[in-house]
Short mmCIF file of C-alpha atoms and ligand atoms in Angstrom, two decimals:
data_model
loop_
_atom_site.label_atom_id
_atom_site.label_comp_id
_atom_site.label_asym_id
_atom_site.label_seq_id
_atom_site.Cartn_x
_atom_site.Cartn_y
_atom_site.Cartn_z
CA UNK A 1 -0.47 -0.16 -0.09
CA UNK A 2 1.75 3.46 -1.00
CA UNK A 3 2.59 5.75 1.54
CA UNK A 4 0.04 8.94 1.91
CA UNK A 5 1.11 12.44 1.80
CA UNK A 6 -1.36 15.03 2.06
CA UNK A 7 -0.45 19.17 1.33
CA UNK A 8 -1.88 22.32 1.53
CA UNK A 9 -1.15 25.67 -0.12
CA UNK A 10 -2.77 28.38 1.90
CA UNK A 11 -5.78 29.76 0.83
CA UNK A 12 -6.17 33.12 -1.27
CA UNK A 13 -7.21 35.78 -0.44
CA UNK A 14 -10.00 36.87 -3.84
CA UNK A 15 -9.73 40.79 -2.98
CA UNK A 16 -6.70 40.91 -4.91
CA UNK A 17 -5.64 39.25 -8.94
CA UNK A 18 -3.00 36.20 -8.08
CA UNK A 19 0.81 37.12 -8.22
CA UNK A 20 3.94 36.37 -7.93
CA UNK A 21 4.10 35.93 -3.61
CA UNK A 22 0.71 33.67 -4.52
CA UNK A 23 2.25 31.76 -7.52
CA UNK A 24 5.70 31.12 -5.11
CA UNK A 25 3.64 29.43 -2.57
CA UNK A 26 1.71 27.42 -5.01
CA UNK A 27 4.49 26.54 -6.59
CA UNK A 28 6.55 24.72 -3.76
CA UNK A 29 3.79 22.57 -3.23
CA UNK A 30 3.54 21.63 -6.52
CA UNK A 31 7.02 20.74 -6.53
CA UNK A 32 6.74 19.43 -3.47
CA UNK A 33 3.46 17.01 -4.82
CA UNK A 34 5.52 16.17 -7.74
CA UNK A 35 8.45 14.94 -6.13
CA UNK A 36 6.37 12.39 -3.52
CA UNK A 37 4.20 11.27 -6.40
CA UNK A 38 7.17 9.91 -8.53
CA UNK A 39 8.84 8.40 -5.53
CA UNK A 40 5.62 6.71 -5.10
CA UNK A 41 3.32 7.96 -2.60
CA UNK A 42 -0.33 8.70 -3.01
CA UNK A 43 -0.39 12.24 -3.37
CA UNK A 44 -3.08 14.99 -2.30
CA UNK A 45 -2.16 18.44 -3.07
CA UNK A 46 -4.96 20.79 -2.41
CA UNK A 47 -5.09 24.73 -2.94
CA UNK A 48 -7.82 26.91 -2.61
CA UNK A 49 -9.46 30.40 -2.24
CA UNK A 50 -10.51 31.55 0.72
CA UNK A 51 -13.41 34.38 0.23
CA UNK A 52 -15.60 35.34 3.39
CA UNK A 53 -14.97 38.16 6.11
CA UNK A 54 -13.98 41.78 5.59
CA UNK A 55 -11.52 41.93 3.54
CA UNK A 56 -13.12 40.55 0.84
CA UNK A 57 -16.70 42.06 1.69
CA UNK A 58 -15.15 45.80 1.24
CA UNK A 59 -14.00 44.58 -2.29
CA UNK A 60 -17.17 43.78 -3.78
CA UNK A 61 -18.47 46.77 -1.90
CA UNK A 62 -16.17 49.00 -3.79
CA UNK A 63 -17.09 47.18 -6.91
CA UNK A 64 -20.44 47.64 -6.21
CA UNK A 65 -21.40 43.84 -6.78
CA UNK A 66 -22.90 40.61 -4.35
CA UNK A 67 -19.66 39.26 -2.15
CA UNK A 68 -20.76 35.83 -4.23
CA UNK A 69 -20.28 37.10 -7.89
CA UNK A 70 -17.33 39.04 -6.83
CA UNK A 71 -15.72 35.72 -5.57
CA UNK A 72 -16.61 33.43 -8.37
CA UNK A 73 -15.19 36.19 -10.39
CA UNK A 74 -11.39 36.36 -8.91
CA UNK A 75 -11.62 32.40 -7.65
CA UNK A 76 -11.99 31.58 -10.82
CA UNK A 77 -8.16 33.82 -12.07
CA UNK A 78 -6.22 31.74 -9.09
CA UNK A 79 -8.17 28.38 -10.37
CA UNK A 80 -7.06 29.42 -13.78
CA UNK A 81 -3.41 29.79 -12.11
CA UNK A 82 -3.15 25.97 -12.39
CA UNK A 83 -2.78 25.48 -15.80
CA UNK A 84 -1.31 28.71 -16.49
CA UNK A 85 1.54 27.34 -14.31
CA UNK A 86 1.11 23.48 -14.48
CA UNK A 87 0.28 22.80 -11.06
CA UNK A 88 -0.87 19.41 -10.01
CA UNK A 89 -3.58 20.26 -7.66
CA UNK A 90 -5.58 17.47 -6.91
CA UNK A 91 -8.51 19.66 -5.35
CA UNK A 92 -9.62 23.28 -4.92
CA UNK A 93 -11.64 24.45 -2.27
CA UNK A 94 -13.55 27.37 -1.87
CA UNK A 95 -14.55 28.56 1.31
CA UNK A 96 -17.91 29.73 0.02
CA UNK A 97 -18.84 25.76 -0.95
CA UNK A 98 -21.06 23.76 1.42
CA UNK A 99 -18.85 21.27 2.11
CA UNK A 100 -17.05 24.00 4.00
CA UNK A 101 -19.41 25.33 5.43
CA UNK A 102 -20.80 22.86 7.13
CA UNK A 103 -17.51 21.80 8.16
CA UNK A 104 -16.79 25.21 9.89
CA UNK A 105 -20.16 24.66 12.03
CA UNK A 106 -19.15 21.15 12.76
CA UNK A 107 -15.94 22.39 14.51
CA UNK A 108 -17.20 25.61 16.15
CA UNK A 109 -20.07 23.41 17.82
CA UNK A 110 -16.65 20.58 18.99
CA UNK A 111 -15.41 23.32 20.36
CA UNK A 112 -18.85 24.57 22.54
CA UNK A 113 -19.23 21.47 23.24
CA UNK A 114 -16.04 20.59 24.99
CA UNK A 115 -16.10 24.01 26.85
CA UNK A 116 -13.20 26.34 25.00
CA UNK A 117 -15.79 28.97 23.61
CA UNK A 118 -17.76 31.64 25.63
CA UNK A 119 -20.06 34.81 24.15
CA UNK A 120 -18.05 37.99 26.42
CA UNK A 121 -17.55 41.77 24.03
CA UNK A 122 -14.69 42.21 22.09
CA UNK A 123 -13.25 45.76 22.66
CA UNK A 124 -9.68 46.28 20.67
CA UNK A 125 -8.07 46.85 17.15
CA UNK A 126 -9.04 45.21 13.56
CA UNK A 127 -6.97 45.09 10.79
CA UNK A 128 -8.92 44.41 8.06
CA UNK A 129 -5.95 44.00 5.84
CA UNK A 130 -4.75 41.54 8.17
CA UNK A 131 -8.32 40.68 9.04
CA UNK A 132 -6.06 40.03 12.45
CA UNK A 133 -6.86 41.42 16.36
CA UNK A 134 -3.94 43.65 17.54
CA UNK A 135 -3.17 44.22 21.52
CA UNK A 136 -2.73 48.37 22.15
CA UNK A 137 0.45 47.53 22.98
CA UNK A 138 1.40 45.65 19.82
CA UNK A 139 0.43 48.87 17.81
CA UNK A 140 3.57 50.91 15.54
CA UNK A 141 2.68 54.62 15.92
CA UNK A 142 -0.92 53.59 15.71
CA UNK A 143 -0.75 50.86 12.86
CA UNK A 144 -0.48 47.56 13.00
CA UNK A 145 3.09 46.05 13.57
CA UNK A 146 2.37 45.19 10.14
CA UNK A 147 2.00 48.48 8.42
CA UNK A 148 -1.20 47.67 8.30
CA UNK A 149 -4.48 50.30 9.20
CA UNK A 150 -6.49 49.39 12.34
CA UNK A 151 -9.76 50.34 13.66
CA UNK A 152 -11.49 50.15 16.73
CA UNK A 153 -14.03 47.36 17.20
CA UNK A 154 -16.12 47.03 20.23
CA UNK A 155 -19.12 44.88 20.39
CA UNK A 156 -20.04 40.94 21.43
CA UNK A 157 -17.90 38.35 21.19
CA UNK A 158 -17.30 34.62 21.17
CA UNK A 159 -14.15 33.65 22.43
CA UNK A 160 -12.28 30.66 22.10
CA UNK A 161 -9.72 30.33 25.45
CA UNK A 162 -6.62 30.95 23.75
CA UNK A 163 -4.74 31.72 27.06
CA UNK A 164 -5.26 27.80 28.58
CA UNK A 165 -3.22 27.13 25.42
CA UNK A 166 -0.21 27.84 25.94
CA UNK A 167 1.06 24.58 27.95
CA UNK A 168 -0.14 22.17 25.89
CA UNK A 169 1.19 24.36 22.61
CA UNK A 170 4.80 25.02 23.98
CA UNK A 171 4.49 20.84 24.89
CA UNK A 172 3.81 19.64 21.59
CA UNK A 173 6.46 21.93 19.92
CA UNK A 174 8.91 20.11 22.54
CA UNK A 175 7.54 16.98 21.66
CA UNK A 176 7.42 17.50 17.85
CA UNK A 177 11.05 19.94 17.00
CA UNK A 178 10.28 19.87 12.66
CA UNK A 179 6.85 20.83 13.29
CA UNK A 180 8.22 24.61 12.73
CA UNK A 181 10.31 25.21 9.78
CA UNK A 182 12.81 26.75 9.21
CA UNK A 183 14.33 26.61 12.64
CA UNK A 184 14.50 29.88 13.34
CA UNK A 185 10.88 31.06 11.86
CA UNK A 186 9.70 27.74 15.01
CA UNK A 187 12.22 30.27 17.86
CA UNK A 188 9.86 33.44 16.60
CA UNK A 189 6.84 31.85 17.25
CA UNK A 190 7.98 29.44 20.61
CA UNK A 191 8.84 33.33 22.00
CA UNK A 192 5.86 34.31 21.26
CA UNK A 193 3.60 31.56 22.75
CA UNK A 194 5.67 32.11 26.18
CA UNK A 195 4.89 35.42 26.27
CA UNK A 196 1.96 34.39 27.46
CA UNK A 197 -0.83 34.33 25.36
CA UNK A 198 -4.77 35.83 25.57
CA UNK A 199 -8.41 34.32 24.47
CA UNK A 200 -9.20 34.79 20.77
CA UNK A 201 -12.06 36.65 19.72
CA UNK A 202 -13.65 34.34 16.69
CA UNK A 203 -16.71 35.83 16.06
CA UNK A 204 -17.94 39.21 14.58
CA UNK A 205 -21.01 41.09 14.18
CA UNK A 206 -21.12 44.18 12.63
CA UNK A 207 -20.84 42.51 8.93
CA UNK A 208 -22.16 39.46 7.72
CA UNK A 209 -19.81 38.49 5.32
CA UNK A 210 -19.45 34.83 6.65
CA UNK A 211 -20.35 31.44 8.39
CA UNK A 212 -23.36 32.04 10.72
CA UNK A 213 -22.20 31.34 14.34
CA UNK A 214 -24.61 27.53 14.26
CA UNK A 215 -26.84 28.55 17.19
CA UNK A 216 -26.99 32.42 17.28
CA UNK A 217 -27.44 34.03 13.15
CA UNK A 218 -26.22 37.59 14.88
CA UNK A 219 -22.37 36.24 14.42
CA UNK A 220 -20.14 34.89 12.00
CA UNK A 221 -17.20 33.38 12.21
CA UNK A 222 -14.13 34.73 12.27
CA UNK A 223 -12.72 34.16 8.83
CA UNK A 224 -9.32 32.65 10.55
CA UNK A 225 -10.94 29.95 12.43
CA UNK A 226 -13.21 29.17 9.00
CA UNK A 227 -10.26 29.72 6.75
CA UNK A 228 -8.19 27.69 8.90
CA UNK A 229 -10.79 24.92 8.30
CA UNK A 230 -10.66 24.56 5.13
CA UNK A 231 -7.60 21.76 5.18
CA UNK A 232 -10.07 19.68 7.27
CA UNK A 233 -12.62 20.07 4.82
CA UNK A 234 -11.24 19.23 2.10
CA UNK A 235 -10.35 15.86 3.40
CA UNK A 236 -14.29 14.62 4.60
CA UNK A 237 -14.61 16.18 7.85
CA UNK A 238 -16.90 16.25 9.98
CA UNK A 239 -16.70 12.50 8.62
CA UNK A 240 -14.02 11.94 11.03
CA UNK A 241 -14.74 8.28 10.97
CA UNK A 242 -14.39 8.06 6.74
CA UNK A 243 -11.92 6.34 5.03
CA UNK A 244 -10.25 10.16 3.86
CA UNK A 245 -10.38 11.54 6.92
CA UNK A 246 -8.57 8.78 8.31
CA UNK A 247 -5.96 8.07 5.78
CA UNK A 248 -5.35 11.99 5.05
CA UNK A 249 -4.86 13.47 8.71
CA UNK A 250 -3.33 14.69 9.76
CA UNK A 251 -1.37 16.36 6.70
CA UNK A 252 2.00 16.56 6.10
CA UNK A 253 2.40 20.10 5.65
CA UNK A 254 1.22 22.68 5.54
CA UNK A 255 3.25 25.17 3.10
CA UNK A 256 2.73 29.13 4.57
CA UNK A 257 3.78 32.31 3.62
CA UNK A 258 6.10 33.70 6.99
CA UNK A 259 3.41 36.26 7.29
CA UNK A 260 0.51 33.78 8.22
CA UNK A 261 2.32 31.46 10.33
CA UNK A 262 1.49 32.60 13.73
CA UNK A 263 -2.08 31.62 12.53
CA UNK A 264 -0.84 28.13 11.52
CA UNK A 265 1.21 27.15 14.09
CA UNK A 266 -0.58 29.02 16.78
CA UNK A 267 -4.35 29.57 16.95
CA UNK A 268 -4.69 26.57 14.00
CA UNK A 269 -3.12 23.44 16.01
CA UNK A 270 -5.16 24.67 19.45
CA UNK A 271 -8.54 25.17 17.69
CA UNK A 272 -7.56 21.44 16.47
CA UNK A 273 -7.06 20.04 19.29
CA UNK A 274 -9.79 22.10 21.41
CA UNK A 275 -11.72 20.21 18.91
CA UNK A 276 -10.08 16.97 19.87
CA UNK A 277 -8.20 16.63 16.02
CA UNK A 278 -5.03 15.53 15.91
CA UNK A 279 -2.50 19.02 14.53
CA UNK A 280 -0.96 19.13 11.13
CA UNK A 281 2.58 17.25 11.25
CA UNK A 282 4.55 20.54 9.82
CA UNK A 283 4.31 23.75 8.78
CA UNK A 284 7.05 25.65 6.58
CA UNK A 285 7.01 29.27 6.18
CA UNK A 286 8.98 30.38 3.58
CA UNK A 287 10.21 34.38 3.05
CA UNK A 288 8.56 37.46 0.70
CA UNK A 289 9.74 38.12 -2.71
CA UNK A 290 10.15 41.73 -3.40
CA UNK A 291 10.41 43.40 -6.82
CA UNK A 292 13.84 45.22 -7.88
CA UNK A 293 14.12 45.57 -4.10
CA UNK A 294 10.90 47.04 -3.21
CA UNK A 295 8.47 45.93 -1.44
CA UNK A 296 5.85 44.18 -3.25
CA UNK A 297 1.93 46.25 -3.05
CA UNK A 298 -1.29 46.98 -4.56
CA UNK A 299 -0.99 50.48 -3.34
CA UNK A 300 2.74 50.91 -5.05
CA UNK A 301 1.57 48.80 -8.06
CA UNK A 302 3.97 47.02 -8.57
CA UNK A 303 2.99 43.63 -8.54
CA UNK A 304 4.50 40.85 -10.92
CA UNK A 305 1.90 38.80 -13.01
CA UNK A 306 2.55 34.87 -13.26
CA UNK A 307 2.05 35.21 -16.73
CA UNK A 308 2.88 37.71 -17.56
CA UNK A 309 6.53 36.21 -16.61
CA UNK A 310 5.75 32.64 -18.23
CA UNK A 311 5.59 35.03 -21.20
CA UNK A 312 8.21 36.77 -21.26
CA UNK A 313 10.27 33.81 -20.48
CA UNK A 314 8.80 30.47 -21.10
CA UNK A 315 7.14 28.60 -17.52
CA UNK A 316 9.85 25.98 -17.08
CA UNK A 317 12.40 29.03 -16.65
CA UNK A 318 9.81 30.47 -14.40
CA UNK A 319 9.49 27.67 -12.19
CA UNK A 320 13.31 26.66 -12.20
CA UNK A 321 14.48 30.53 -11.45
CA UNK A 322 11.87 30.77 -8.49
CA UNK A 323 13.36 27.52 -6.39
CA UNK A 324 16.97 28.19 -7.70
CA UNK A 325 17.48 31.53 -7.42
CA UNK A 326 17.05 32.00 -3.62
CA UNK A 327 17.31 29.51 -0.35
CA UNK A 328 13.95 28.61 0.54
CA UNK A 329 13.13 30.19 3.38
CA UNK A 330 14.48 32.72 2.79
CA UNK A 331 13.92 36.88 1.48
CA UNK A 332 14.79 36.96 -2.02
CA UNK A 333 14.31 39.75 -4.80
CA UNK A 334 13.41 39.32 -8.39
CA UNK A 335 15.14 41.00 -10.78
CA UNK A 336 14.71 40.68 -15.15
CA UNK A 337 18.93 40.84 -14.33
CA UNK A 338 19.01 37.30 -12.17
CA UNK A 339 16.01 35.62 -14.35
CA UNK A 340 18.01 36.33 -17.72
CA UNK A 341 20.87 35.39 -16.07
CA UNK A 342 19.24 31.42 -14.52
CA UNK A 343 17.88 31.25 -17.79
CA UNK A 344 20.65 31.34 -19.81
CA UNK A 345 23.63 29.98 -17.50
CA UNK A 346 21.89 27.19 -15.80
CA UNK A 347 18.94 26.28 -18.30
CA UNK A 348 20.44 26.99 -21.21
CA UNK A 349 24.06 26.62 -21.10
CA UNK A 350 24.05 24.25 -18.81
CA UNK A 351 21.83 21.19 -18.65
CA UNK A 352 20.52 21.99 -22.27
CA UNK A 353 23.71 22.15 -24.20
CA UNK A 354 25.15 19.04 -22.09
CA UNK A 355 21.87 17.09 -23.09
CA UNK A 356 21.70 18.77 -26.77
CA UNK A 357 25.73 17.91 -27.94
CA UNK A 358 25.35 14.38 -26.61
CA UNK A 359 22.02 13.53 -28.66
CA UNK A 360 22.93 14.83 -31.60
CA UNK A 361 26.14 13.07 -31.84
CA UNK A 362 24.66 9.93 -31.16
CA UNK A 363 21.90 11.19 -33.62
CA UNK A 364 24.80 11.82 -36.27
CA UNK A 365 27.50 8.97 -35.13
CA UNK A 366 25.54 6.55 -33.74
CA UNK A 367 22.82 5.63 -36.39
CA UNK A 368 20.41 7.32 -34.13
CA UNK A 369 20.47 4.67 -31.61
CA UNK A 370 21.62 4.31 -27.80
CA UNK A 371 24.92 3.76 -28.06
CA UNK A 372 26.39 0.11 -27.16
CA UNK A 373 28.45 0.48 -24.26
CA UNK A 374 32.20 -1.75 -24.08
CA UNK A 375 33.68 -1.98 -20.65
CA UNK A 376 32.79 1.42 -18.08
CA UNK A 377 36.20 3.14 -17.50
CA UNK A 378 36.98 4.40 -13.35
CA UNK A 379 35.83 7.78 -14.85
CA UNK A 380 32.64 6.09 -16.06
CA UNK A 381 32.46 4.30 -12.95
CA UNK A 382 32.51 7.60 -11.27
CA UNK A 383 30.17 9.08 -12.82
CA UNK A 384 27.07 7.02 -13.36
CA UNK A 385 28.36 6.46 -9.34
CA UNK A 386 26.89 10.05 -9.07
CA UNK A 387 24.18 10.36 -10.96
CA UNK A 388 23.54 7.28 -9.21
CA UNK A 389 23.24 8.33 -5.96
CA UNK A 390 21.50 11.49 -6.87
CA UNK A 391 18.34 10.52 -5.93
CA UNK A 392 18.69 9.77 -2.27
CA UNK A 393 20.31 13.43 -1.60
CA UNK A 394 17.90 15.31 -3.66
CA UNK A 395 15.06 13.16 -0.92
CA UNK A 396 16.96 14.19 2.06
CA UNK A 397 16.69 17.84 0.38
CA UNK A 398 13.07 17.62 -0.23
CA UNK A 399 12.14 16.46 2.96
CA UNK A 400 13.90 19.39 4.19
CA UNK A 401 12.00 21.76 1.49
CA UNK A 402 15.61 23.05 1.03
CA UNK A 403 14.80 23.09 -2.74
CA UNK A 404 17.99 25.52 -3.55
CA UNK A 405 19.71 22.32 -2.34
CA UNK A 406 17.94 19.48 -4.21
CA UNK A 407 18.82 22.12 -7.31
CA UNK A 408 22.55 22.77 -6.43
CA UNK A 409 22.79 18.77 -6.17
CA UNK A 410 21.20 17.85 -9.43
CA UNK A 411 23.96 20.77 -10.92
CA UNK A 412 26.85 19.45 -10.04
CA UNK A 413 25.88 16.54 -11.64
CA UNK A 414 25.36 18.33 -14.61
CA UNK A 415 28.77 20.45 -14.30
CA UNK A 416 30.59 17.54 -13.85
CA UNK A 417 28.66 15.87 -17.60
CA UNK A 418 29.68 18.14 -18.70
CA UNK A 419 33.62 18.52 -17.93
CA UNK A 420 33.79 14.62 -18.36
CA UNK A 421 32.53 15.70 -22.23
CA UNK A 422 35.43 17.94 -22.65
CA UNK A 423 37.84 15.28 -20.37
CA UNK A 424 36.36 12.45 -22.83
CA UNK A 425 36.06 14.31 -26.57
CA UNK A 426 34.34 12.10 -27.39
CA UNK A 427 34.06 13.59 -31.00
CA UNK A 428 37.97 12.60 -30.99
CA UNK A 429 37.14 8.92 -30.06
CA UNK A 430 35.18 8.61 -33.40
CA UNK A 431 37.72 8.53 -35.67
CA UNK A 432 40.33 6.61 -33.31
CA UNK A 433 38.63 4.45 -31.10
CA UNK A 434 34.36 4.29 -32.12
CA UNK A 435 33.62 1.18 -29.88
CA UNK A 436 35.08 3.76 -26.69
CA UNK A 437 33.54 6.87 -28.80
CA UNK A 438 29.92 4.51 -27.88
CA UNK A 439 30.54 3.58 -24.26
CA UNK A 440 30.96 7.26 -23.10
CA UNK A 441 27.78 8.66 -25.08
CA UNK A 442 26.38 5.59 -23.77
CA UNK A 443 27.62 7.06 -20.21
CA UNK A 444 26.39 10.39 -20.85
CA UNK A 445 22.92 9.63 -21.68
CA UNK A 446 22.49 7.54 -18.79
CA UNK A 447 23.15 10.36 -16.57
CA UNK A 448 21.01 12.40 -18.45
CA UNK A 449 18.34 10.28 -18.55
CA UNK A 450 18.91 10.31 -14.29
CA UNK A 451 18.87 14.18 -14.78
CA UNK A 452 15.65 14.32 -16.32
CA UNK A 453 14.01 12.08 -14.43
CA UNK A 454 15.12 13.89 -11.57
CA UNK A 455 14.05 17.78 -12.22
CA UNK A 456 10.61 17.01 -13.95
CA UNK A 457 8.99 18.52 -10.58
CA UNK A 458 10.26 21.30 -10.76
CA UNK A 459 10.51 21.68 -14.89
CA UNK A 460 7.66 19.29 -16.10
CA UNK A 461 7.24 19.62 -19.52
CA UNK A 462 10.93 20.42 -20.04
CA UNK A 463 11.84 17.10 -18.71
CA UNK A 464 9.44 15.44 -20.06
CA UNK A 465 10.73 16.10 -23.45
CA UNK A 466 14.62 15.13 -22.40
CA UNK A 467 12.71 12.09 -21.70
CA UNK A 468 11.23 11.37 -25.14
CA UNK A 469 14.13 12.06 -26.71
CA UNK A 470 16.04 9.62 -24.67
CA UNK A 471 12.99 7.46 -25.57
CA UNK A 472 12.11 6.63 -21.71
CA UNK A 473 8.65 5.30 -22.12
CA UNK A 474 6.45 7.49 -19.66
CA UNK A 475 5.83 4.63 -17.01
CA UNK A 476 9.95 4.06 -16.88
CA UNK A 477 10.14 8.07 -15.82
CA UNK A 478 9.49 7.43 -12.08
CA UNK A 479 11.98 7.24 -9.24
CA UNK A 480 12.00 3.14 -9.18
CA UNK A 481 13.87 3.45 -12.55
CA UNK A 482 16.87 5.41 -11.11
CA UNK A 483 19.15 2.89 -10.38
CA UNK A 484 21.56 0.25 -12.92
CA UNK A 485 18.74 -2.18 -13.29
CA UNK A 486 16.94 0.16 -14.90
CA UNK A 487 19.71 1.72 -17.45
CA UNK A 488 18.91 2.99 -21.23
CA UNK A 489 18.45 -0.61 -23.51
CA UNK A 490 21.67 -0.51 -25.94
CA UNK A 491 20.12 -0.39 -30.10
CA UNK A 492 16.42 1.26 -28.75
CA UNK A 493 15.62 4.02 -31.24
CA UNK A 494 16.03 7.48 -30.87
CA UNK A 495 14.04 10.37 -32.32
CA UNK A 496 15.51 13.39 -33.72
CA UNK A 497 17.11 15.85 -31.75
CA UNK A 498 15.61 19.14 -30.49
CA UNK A 499 16.80 21.82 -28.19
CA UNK A 500 15.05 22.12 -25.33
CA UNK A 501 16.02 25.02 -23.16
CA UNK A 502 16.67 28.48 -25.48
CA UNK A 503 18.52 31.05 -24.59
CA UNK A 504 16.53 33.72 -23.45
CA UNK A 505 16.97 36.90 -26.73
CA UNK A 506 16.53 40.65 -24.86
CA UNK A 507 13.51 41.82 -27.59
CA UNK A 508 15.33 45.31 -28.14
CA UNK A 509 18.24 43.03 -29.32
CA UNK A 510 16.24 41.55 -31.65
CA UNK A 511 14.93 44.57 -33.17
CA UNK A 512 17.88 46.52 -33.40
CA UNK A 513 19.00 43.64 -34.97
CA UNK A 514 16.33 43.12 -37.66
CA UNK A 515 16.56 47.23 -38.15
CA UNK A 516 20.56 46.59 -39.42
N1 MSP B 1 -6.35 33.90 3.20
C1 MSP B 1 -4.81 33.84 3.60
C2 MSP B 1 -4.75 31.98 4.07
C3 MSP B 1 -5.37 31.43 5.60
S1 MSP B 1 -4.76 30.10 5.01
C4 MSP B 1 -5.74 29.64 5.63
C5 MSP B 1 -3.61 34.32 3.17
N2 MSP B 1 -3.88 35.10 1.53
S2 MSP B 1 -3.15 35.62 0.90
O1 MSP B 1 -3.37 35.25 -0.64
O2 MSP B 1 -3.08 36.99 1.86
O3 MSP B 1 -1.56 34.94 0.68
C6 MSP B 1 -1.68 34.05 0.83
C7 MSP B 1 -0.16 33.62 0.63
O4 MSP B 1 0.45 34.17 -0.45
C8 MSP B 1 0.39 33.40 1.66
O5 MSP B 1 0.89 32.15 1.63
C9 MSP B 1 1.54 35.25 1.57
O6 MSP B 1 3.01 34.57 2.43
C10 MSP B 1 2.45 34.88 -0.09
N3 MSP B 1 2.61 35.85 -0.32
C11 MSP B 1 2.05 36.99 -0.54
N4 MSP B 1 2.49 37.75 -1.05
C12 MSP B 1 3.89 37.39 -1.55
C13 MSP B 1 5.15 38.01 -1.89
N5 MSP B 1 5.81 39.06 -1.94
N6 MSP B 1 6.63 37.02 -1.82
C14 MSP B 1 6.11 35.27 -1.63
N7 MSP B 1 4.63 35.46 -0.53
C15 MSP B 1 3.90 36.07 -0.67
O7 MSP B 1 -3.16 35.11 3.54
#
């Protein structure tokens, strides 16, 4: 029976069109999901949209349309991003769906039954942009610590007894040291919780766009309690006896941006424990992208549109860049220059050139068939050994969400292979020692098979084309085939090779070229 892997993105607010930050979170989940599928896991990859709350209600109001019509439209933009970015999500949840409303009301009832919810009055600061409550002491210059404006709210409210969860949470973090990653973020959460927790307002009465509190229609549920619950809705909650819930929950990984870690690493496990449900296994908080050194913001109008980037650079180059350029977990800066340089050096020059030169030599000199090797020399054994060892190393990095390290490791073998081509000089062997030339080209083709198989999660289309060119059957592309027993079969026919990773050509350079 295959092991299961359940991974989630945050659900996206529908007050905005998708930008590079959203695409980044989902991309990280997509490569993780693809890696696990190729590694034999039965994966569920969930994404979706967060459609309730004051922020969305206000955005709809500004446009003068009903919130449901508004969310239908904007949610579709996020759904359209999936095929555009080649995201392999298995489910797309919307918090306005019946399955979710039912699930929210059920967790609420459970929390109330278990004595964790009580009615009182909230008086304090609220930021609509963050959909978060702030204590007076947290404000910085009259604003939320995130810089978002706050407003004074005074209304009847249900509270969740978060203050009682300090000790259980600390014990949980202690028992599960990998629950929050990276470790620096874990330390921040630990010190926040150690500083003491206040009961949390979990309902609002001053607007209507949300899930009604069961038994008290004047209140709607706090949007974060509603939103976080999506992760269990999608695996069948409140039906906790269902096969799906039993098989999938707790989730293996909630991927989130650093800005929403507290909701996932503090509130969410407390809600779950309060409802008698196991917390997720892991929450990973990634960093934020800036654009040419500037914070990305609606007011600056400098959001990067992923569709435009794809148009300009090609999908796989964009996917590769986002995961390779910045150590995962750190903040990073997007710049055109860096994008061009990654595309040209890592993809076109290193991997693309390797596969193109080897495959065209095979096409020309081996009759378009997988070459027939003789005995392997020490140099051959070394490079084949490096290729065979890559899976284990890559897997360890993926399991730590160190995507940049996995790519680094793979590209080290790309460089080795390029050096091996130069050292072995198969073009010279063609005249002096044709059988040796066949061996060298065979070794290279086999190394390229490993590389192409391993880069599938990150550059799925290009990797598929590389594997097509090596005539690797679709059912032979998973990671069980990355062993010496599954080497390429000498003599099998190969299609005519075509370049896979084009160099980036600046548009204005082309124009200049044309005019002269
Ligand atoms: N709706 C909440 C999440 C609820 S999950 C139960 C929310 N939505 S969001 O649309 O504002 O943000 C979703 C994700 O996009 C977050 O993980 C956030 O970190 C990420 N990003 C938004 N801008 C970003 C960058 N500039 N860079 C990287 N990621 C960023 O929060």
